[in-house]
Each structure stands twice: as C-alpha cells, then as structure tokens.
PDB file of C-alpha atoms in Angstrom:
ATOM      1  CA  MET A   1      -7.232  -3.177 -25.934  1.00  0.00           C
ATOM      2  CA  SER A   2      -4.263  -1.333 -24.299  1.00  0.00           C
ATOM      3  CA  SER A   3      -5.184   1.454 -26.319  1.00  0.00           C
ATOM      4  CA  ILE A   4      -7.746   2.661 -24.378  1.00  0.00           C
ATOM      5  CA  GLU A   5      -6.985   5.957 -22.526  1.00  0.00           C
ATOM      6  CA  LEU A   6      -8.204   5.990 -19.002  1.00  0.00           C
ATOM      7  CA  THR A   7      -8.881   9.097 -17.286  1.00  0.00           C
ATOM      8  CA  PRO A   8      -7.233   8.364 -13.617  1.00  0.00           C
ATOM      9  CA  SER A   9     -11.215   8.933 -12.092  1.00  0.00           C
ATOM     10  CA  GLN A  10     -11.968   5.706 -14.467  1.00  0.00           C
ATOM     11  CA  LYS A  11      -8.848   3.770 -13.527  1.00  0.00           C
ATOM     12  CA  THR A  12      -9.487   3.719  -9.935  1.00  0.00           C
ATOM     13  CA  ILE A  13     -12.723   2.878 -10.096  1.00  0.00           C
ATOM     14  CA  LEU A  14     -12.934   0.041 -12.549  1.00  0.00           C
ATOM     15  CA  ARG A  15      -9.541  -1.496 -10.975  1.00  0.00           C
ATOM     16  CA  ALA A  16     -11.882  -0.801  -7.363  1.00  0.00           C
ATOM     17  CA  LEU A  17     -14.903  -2.865  -9.823  1.00  0.00           C
ATOM     18  CA  VAL A  18     -11.722  -5.809 -10.578  1.00  0.00           C
ATOM     19  CA  ASP A  19     -10.636  -5.430  -7.038  1.00  0.00           C
ATOM     20  CA  LEU A  20     -14.061  -6.107  -5.268  1.00  0.00           C
ATOM     21  CA  TYR A  21     -15.532  -8.334  -7.912  1.00  0.00           C
ATOM     22  CA  THR A  22     -12.315 -10.765  -7.640  1.00  0.00           C
ATOM     23  CA  GLN A  23     -13.002 -10.921  -3.707  1.00  0.00           C
ATOM     24  CA  GLN A  24     -17.169 -11.277  -3.761  1.00  0.00           C
ATOM     25  CA  GLU A  25     -17.093 -13.008  -6.874  1.00  0.00           C
ATOM     26  CA  GLU A  26     -20.198 -11.677  -7.821  1.00  0.00           C
ATOM     27  CA  ALA A  27     -22.027  -8.588  -9.190  1.00  0.00           C
ATOM     28  CA  VAL A  28     -20.612  -5.768  -7.222  1.00  0.00           C
ATOM     29  CA  LYS A  29     -22.991  -2.724  -6.472  1.00  0.00           C
ATOM     30  CA  GLY A  30     -22.114   0.573  -7.518  1.00  0.00           C
ATOM     31  CA  GLU A  31     -22.232   1.740  -3.338  1.00  0.00           C
ATOM     32  CA  ASP A  32     -19.979  -0.835  -2.682  1.00  0.00           C
ATOM     33  CA  ILE A  33     -17.732   1.351  -5.353  1.00  0.00           C
ATOM     34  CA  ALA A  34     -18.302   4.404  -4.023  1.00  0.00           C
ATOM     35  CA  GLU A  35     -17.264   3.510  -0.369  1.00  0.00           C
ATOM     36  CA  GLU A  36     -14.202   2.001  -1.535  1.00  0.00           C
ATOM     37  CA  VAL A  37     -12.875   5.181  -3.614  1.00  0.00           C
ATOM     38  CA  ASP A  38     -14.420   7.165  -1.325  1.00  0.00           C
ATOM     39  CA  ARG A  39     -16.926   8.780  -3.928  1.00  0.00           C
ATOM     40  CA  ASN A  40     -20.125   9.943  -4.710  1.00  0.00           C
ATOM     41  CA  PRO A  41     -22.708   6.997  -5.917  1.00  0.00           C
ATOM     42  CA  GLY A  42     -24.094   8.854  -8.374  1.00  0.00           C
ATOM     43  CA  THR A  43     -19.955   9.744  -9.662  1.00  0.00           C
ATOM     44  CA  ILE A  44     -20.104   5.763  -9.879  1.00  0.00           C
ATOM     45  CA  ARG A  45     -22.889   5.469 -11.632  1.00  0.00           C
ATOM     46  CA  ASN A  46     -22.029   8.293 -14.376  1.00  0.00           C
ATOM     47  CA  GLN A  47     -18.214   6.703 -14.650  1.00  0.00           C
ATOM     48  CA  MET A  48     -19.932   3.159 -15.317  1.00  0.00           C
ATOM     49  CA  GLN A  49     -21.803   4.389 -18.374  1.00  0.00           C
ATOM     50  CA  SER A  50     -18.830   5.460 -20.495  1.00  0.00           C
ATOM     51  CA  LEU A  51     -17.311   2.187 -19.127  1.00  0.00           C
ATOM     52  CA  LYS A  52     -20.274   0.310 -20.107  1.00  0.00           C
ATOM     53  CA  ALA A  53     -19.663   1.805 -23.258  1.00  0.00           C
ATOM     54  CA  LEU A  54     -15.856   1.184 -23.383  1.00  0.00           C
ATOM     55  CA  GLN A  55     -17.511  -2.118 -23.003  1.00  0.00           C
ATOM     56  CA  LEU A  56     -15.033  -2.221 -20.105  1.00  0.00           C
ATOM     57  CA  VAL A  57     -18.548  -3.249 -17.612  1.00  0.00           C
ATOM     58  CA  GLU A  58     -21.864  -4.835 -18.160  1.00  0.00           C
ATOM     59  CA  GLY A  59     -24.713  -4.008 -15.817  1.00  0.00           C
ATOM     60  CA  VAL A  60     -26.489  -7.163 -13.942  1.00  0.00           C
ATOM     61  CA  PRO A  61     -30.127  -5.957 -13.302  1.00  0.00           C
ATOM     62  CA  GLY A  62     -32.212  -7.260 -10.480  1.00  0.00           C
ATOM     63  CA  PRO A  63     -31.219  -7.178  -6.937  1.00  0.00           C
ATOM     64  CA  LYS A  64     -28.636  -8.840  -6.740  1.00  0.00           C
ATOM     65  CA  GLY A  65     -27.478  -6.650  -9.992  1.00  0.00           C
ATOM     66  CA  GLY A  66     -24.666  -4.053 -10.086  1.00  0.00           C
ATOM     67  CA  TYR A  67     -21.163  -4.348 -12.030  1.00  0.00           C
ATOM     68  CA  LYS A  68     -19.171  -6.666 -13.662  1.00  0.00           C
ATOM     69  CA  PRO A  69     -15.959  -6.053 -14.974  1.00  0.00           C
ATOM     70  CA  THR A  70     -15.721  -7.752 -18.388  1.00  0.00           C
ATOM     71  CA  SER A  71     -12.493  -9.592 -20.213  1.00  0.00           C
ATOM     72  CA  ASN A  72     -11.211  -6.041 -21.436  1.00  0.00           C
ATOM     73  CA  ALA A  73     -11.259  -4.383 -17.799  1.00  0.00           C
ATOM     74  CA  TYR A  74      -8.526  -6.831 -16.916  1.00  0.00           C
ATOM     75  CA  LYS A  75      -6.665  -5.952 -20.719  1.00  0.00           C
ATOM     76  CA  ALA A  76      -7.328  -2.001 -19.843  1.00  0.00           C
ATOM     77  CA  LEU A  77      -5.664  -2.502 -16.353  1.00  0.00           C
ATOM     78  CA  ASP A  78      -3.148  -4.823 -17.224  1.00  0.00           C
ATOM     79  CA  VAL A  79      -3.984  -7.065 -14.852  1.00  0.00           C
ATOM     80  CA  GLN A  80      -4.528 -10.733 -15.701  1.00  0.00           C
ATOM     81  CA  GLU A  81      -7.982 -12.755 -15.058  1.00  0.00           C
ATOM     82  CA  LEU A  82      -7.288 -15.778 -13.042  1.00  0.00           C
ATOM     83  CA  GLU A  83      -9.670 -18.367 -11.900  1.00  0.00           C
ATOM     84  CA  SER A  84      -7.768 -18.707  -8.446  1.00  0.00           C
ATOM     85  CA  ALA A  85      -4.895 -16.575  -8.070  1.00  0.00           C
ATOM     86  CA  ALA A  86      -2.106 -17.963  -5.556  1.00  0.00           C
ATOM     87  CA  GLU A  87      -2.678 -16.314  -2.083  1.00  0.00           C
ATOM     88  CA  VAL A  88       0.673 -14.154  -0.762  1.00  0.00           C
ATOM     89  CA  PRO A  89      -0.117 -12.802   2.487  1.00  0.00           C
ATOM     90  CA  VAL A  90       0.200  -9.171   3.229  1.00  0.00           C
ATOM     91  CA  TYR A  91       0.728  -8.355   7.365  1.00  0.00           C
ATOM     92  CA  HIS A  92      -0.073  -4.368   8.415  1.00  0.00           C
ATOM     93  CA  ASN A  93       1.381  -3.304  11.531  1.00  0.00           C
ATOM     94  CA  GLY A  94       1.123  -6.990  13.053  1.00  0.00           C
ATOM     95  CA  GLU A  95      -2.073  -8.490  11.457  1.00  0.00           C
ATOM     96  CA  GLU A  96      -3.232 -10.310   8.400  1.00  0.00           C
ATOM     97  CA  TYR A  97      -4.713  -7.460   5.829  1.00  0.00           C
ATOM     98  CA  GLU A  98      -7.684  -9.416   4.524  1.00  0.00           C
ATOM     99  CA  ASN A  99      -8.737  -7.539   1.703  1.00  0.00           C
ATOM    100  CA  ALA A 100      -5.535  -7.903  -0.942  1.00  0.00           C
ATOM    101  CA  ASN A 101      -3.577 -10.239  -2.225  1.00  0.00           C
ATOM    102  CA  VAL A 102       0.268  -9.505  -3.601  1.00  0.00           C
ATOM    103  CA  GLN A 103       0.308  -9.347  -7.137  1.00  0.00           C
ATOM    104  CA  GLU A 104       3.641  -8.125  -7.982  1.00  0.00           C
ATOM    105  CA  ILE A 105       6.602  -7.634  -6.233  1.00  0.00           C
ATOM    106  CA  SER A 106       9.662  -5.172  -7.810  1.00  0.00           C
ATOM    107  CA  LEU A 107      12.961  -4.278  -6.235  1.00  0.00           C
ATOM    108  CA  THR A 108      14.174  -0.942  -7.043  1.00  0.00           C
ATOM    109  CA  SER A 109      17.819   0.192  -5.478  1.00  0.00           C
ATOM    110  CA  VAL A 110      18.692  -3.120  -4.436  1.00  0.00           C
ATOM    111  CA  HIS A 111      21.831  -2.111  -5.756  1.00  0.00           C
ATOM    112  CA  HIS A 112      22.717   0.338  -2.673  1.00  0.00           C
ATOM    113  CA  PRO A 113      21.526  -0.947   0.697  1.00  0.00           C
ATOM    114  CA  ASP A 114      20.768   2.167   2.325  1.00  0.00           C
ATOM    115  CA  LEU A 115      17.928   3.135  -0.322  1.00  0.00           C
ATOM    116  CA  CYS A 116      16.494  -0.442  -0.692  1.00  0.00           C
ATOM    117  CA  ARG A 117      12.822   0.117  -1.912  1.00  0.00           C
ATOM    118  CA  ALA A 118       9.903  -2.432  -3.036  1.00  0.00           C
ATOM    119  CA  GLU A 119       6.592  -1.855  -5.175  1.00  0.00           C
ATOM    120  CA  ILE A 120       4.486  -4.473  -3.665  1.00  0.00           C
ATOM    121  CA  HIS A 121       1.310  -4.167  -6.074  1.00  0.00           C
ATOM    122  CA  LEU A 122      -2.170  -5.761  -4.524  1.00  0.00           C
ATOM    123  CA  ARG A 123      -5.512  -7.048  -5.890  1.00  0.00           C
ATOM    124  CA  GLY A 124      -7.171  -5.146  -3.085  1.00  0.00           C
ATOM    125  CA  SER A 125      -6.926  -1.425  -1.688  1.00  0.00           C
ATOM    126  CA  VAL A 126      -4.155   0.417  -0.261  1.00  0.00           C
ATOM    127  CA  ARG A 127      -6.406   2.892   1.271  1.00  0.00           C
ATOM    128  CA  ASP A 128      -5.782   1.596   4.956  1.00  0.00           C
ATOM    129  CA  PHE A 129      -2.196   2.097   4.930  1.00  0.00           C
ATOM    130  CA  HIS A 130      -0.474   5.315   5.783  1.00  0.00           C
ATOM    131  CA  GLU A 131       3.670   6.091   5.886  1.00  0.00           C
ATOM    132  CA  GLY A 132       5.638   4.346   8.671  1.00  0.00           C
ATOM    133  CA  ASP A 133       3.582   1.144   8.644  1.00  0.00           C
ATOM    134  CA  ASP A 134       5.103  -1.291   9.219  1.00  0.00           C
ATOM    135  CA  VAL A 135       4.721  -4.268   6.408  1.00  0.00           C
ATOM    136  CA  VAL A 136       5.451  -7.924   6.278  1.00  0.00           C
ATOM    137  CA  VAL A 137       4.445  -9.712   2.490  1.00  0.00           C
ATOM    138  CA  GLY A 138       5.003 -13.180   1.674  1.00  0.00           C
ATOM    139  CA  PRO A 139       6.112 -16.110   1.808  1.00  0.00           C
ATOM    140  CA  THR A 140       5.813 -15.957  -1.449  1.00  0.00           C
ATOM    141  CA  PRO A 141       4.438 -19.529  -3.839  1.00  0.00           C
ATOM    142  CA  LEU A 142       7.673 -21.009  -5.503  1.00  0.00           C
ATOM    143  CA  SER A 143      10.595 -18.580  -3.959  1.00  0.00           C
ATOM    144  CA  LYS A 144       9.326 -18.578  -0.378  1.00  0.00           C
ATOM    145  CA  LEU A 145      10.410 -14.961  -0.431  1.00  0.00           C
ATOM    146  CA  VAL A 146       9.207 -12.320   2.332  1.00  0.00           C
ATOM    147  CA  VAL A 147       9.761  -8.865   2.374  1.00  0.00           C
ATOM    148  CA  GLU A 148       9.592  -6.713   5.474  1.00  0.00           C
ATOM    149  CA  GLY A 149       9.760  -2.674   5.620  1.00  0.00           C
ATOM    150  CA  SER A 150       7.774  -0.401   6.410  1.00  0.00           C
ATOM    151  CA  VAL A 151       5.574   2.013   3.739  1.00  0.00           C
ATOM    152  CA  ASP A 152       7.700   5.035   2.319  1.00  0.00           C
ATOM    153  CA  GLY A 153       5.087   6.296   0.033  1.00  0.00           C
ATOM    154  CA  LYS A 154       2.065   4.402  -2.252  1.00  0.00           C
ATOM    155  CA  ASP A 155      -0.158   4.994  -5.268  1.00  0.00           C
ATOM    156  CA  ASP A 156      -3.752   4.960  -4.843  1.00  0.00           C
ATOM    157  CA  THR A 157      -5.077   4.797  -8.091  1.00  0.00           C
ATOM    158  CA  GLY A 158      -2.548   1.601  -8.577  1.00  0.00           C
ATOM    159  CA  ASN A 159      -2.911  -0.062  -5.673  1.00  0.00           C
ATOM    160  CA  VAL A 160       0.613  -0.009  -5.150  1.00  0.00           C
ATOM    161  CA  LEU A 161       2.388  -0.045  -2.001  1.00  0.00           C
ATOM    162  CA  ILE A 162       6.279   1.336  -1.372  1.00  0.00           C
ATOM    163  CA  LEU A 163       7.942  -0.496   1.228  1.00  0.00           C
ATOM    164  CA  LYS A 164      11.643   0.703   2.253  1.00  0.00           C
ATOM    165  CA  ILE A 165      12.602  -2.647   2.485  1.00  0.00           C
ATOM    166  CA  ASP A 166      14.508  -3.243   6.471  1.00  0.00           C
ATOM    167  CA  ARG A 167      14.762  -7.438   5.589  1.00  0.00           C
ATOM    168  CA  MET A 168      14.381  -9.564   3.276  1.00  0.00           C
ATOM    169  CA  GLU A 169      14.827 -13.171   3.286  1.00  0.00           C
ATOM    170  CA  ALA A 170      14.299 -16.884   0.642  1.00  0.00           C
ATOM    171  CA  PRO A 171      13.466 -19.044   1.307  1.00  0.00           C
ATOM    172  CA  ALA A 172      11.609 -18.099   4.543  1.00  0.00           C
ATOM    173  CA  GLU A 173      10.311 -22.346   4.324  1.00  0.00           C
ATOM    174  CA  ALA A 174      11.101 -25.480   2.560  1.00  0.00           C
ATOM    175  CA  PRO A 175      10.297 -24.599  -0.492  1.00  0.00           C
ATOM    176  CA  GLU A 176       7.737 -27.307  -2.253  1.00  0.00           C
ATOM    177  CA  HIS A 177       9.880 -27.837  -5.171  1.00  0.00           C
TER     178      HIS A 177
END
C-alpha cells in the first residue's frame, strides 16, 4: 500500500480527513476539510474523487454524510489506526490545546545541549502554532515524559512541530508500572 505516491495537496487533505474523523468519529463534510486546510470546497470535492479512485476515501451519502478514510488511508499516511489512542496532552501558550493529540516525539541533536530539538508529530492540525510559541507536551503514558520548549518550525503537511527544548523531565509524576 505504501507504493501510492500522493501529491502534497492530497496528503494534506487526507491527513485533515483522518484527523477530523478521529476527533468526530463520524463522516466528515467536505466544507470542514476545506476550512481545516484553507482551501476551496470545490477543490476538496475534486481531490476526494481522486482519493476515492485510489480507495483511500469512501463517500457517505445523506444529510449526515461526508467522507470517511479507509484503512488504506492510514497505511498511505503511515499512521496507526487505533480504536482509542492514549491521550497525551499538548499545551499551547499555557492553555491546553484540545484539537490535537501527540502521536510521536522524536528527539534530535540531543548530543548538543544548545541545539536540542524535538519533533512533535500530532494527530490534529498545527496551523494555530507559530514560531516562538510556548509548547508543553506530556506527560506520556508510560515514561511520564514532559517536554517543554518553543516552536522553532513546523511542517503543516505532516502535522509536525519542531521545538527548541527548554526542559525535559521524566518521570514528571510517579510511573504507573
């Protein structure tokens, strides 16, 4: 399945669909996807036709209709399809950010303390985050890792925040195991 080559636009739209579907647990309207990715609803409809042809999306007719990702969509985006993901909180400028859940934390450059960075992969949009914003991630379920830092960059297509780490702590509270 990973042999499907998606355009950046298709990836962005498909990721938005997966994220919105995960939050709502029901079919997602094209207008909601258009708003999420800041595109015209007509563009979304056109892209959905090509994603349907690739068997990554299915249409749901009716008043509560819209689009649902197929299991192939999760594979194409290399995202795990979970019944219920562990909740790892994200705080943005001191406020809990409700529209995202941490999917993965990758530490880069840990050997050089002045350049220590973390890539925070989110289930949810990173469009509300901007360079210099304060972010706190965690605690994670098992290690109770908490990462604090400021946004140094972001990848909107992959929903990744790049943080300049100010502080890391584990465990931040007593572990459950």
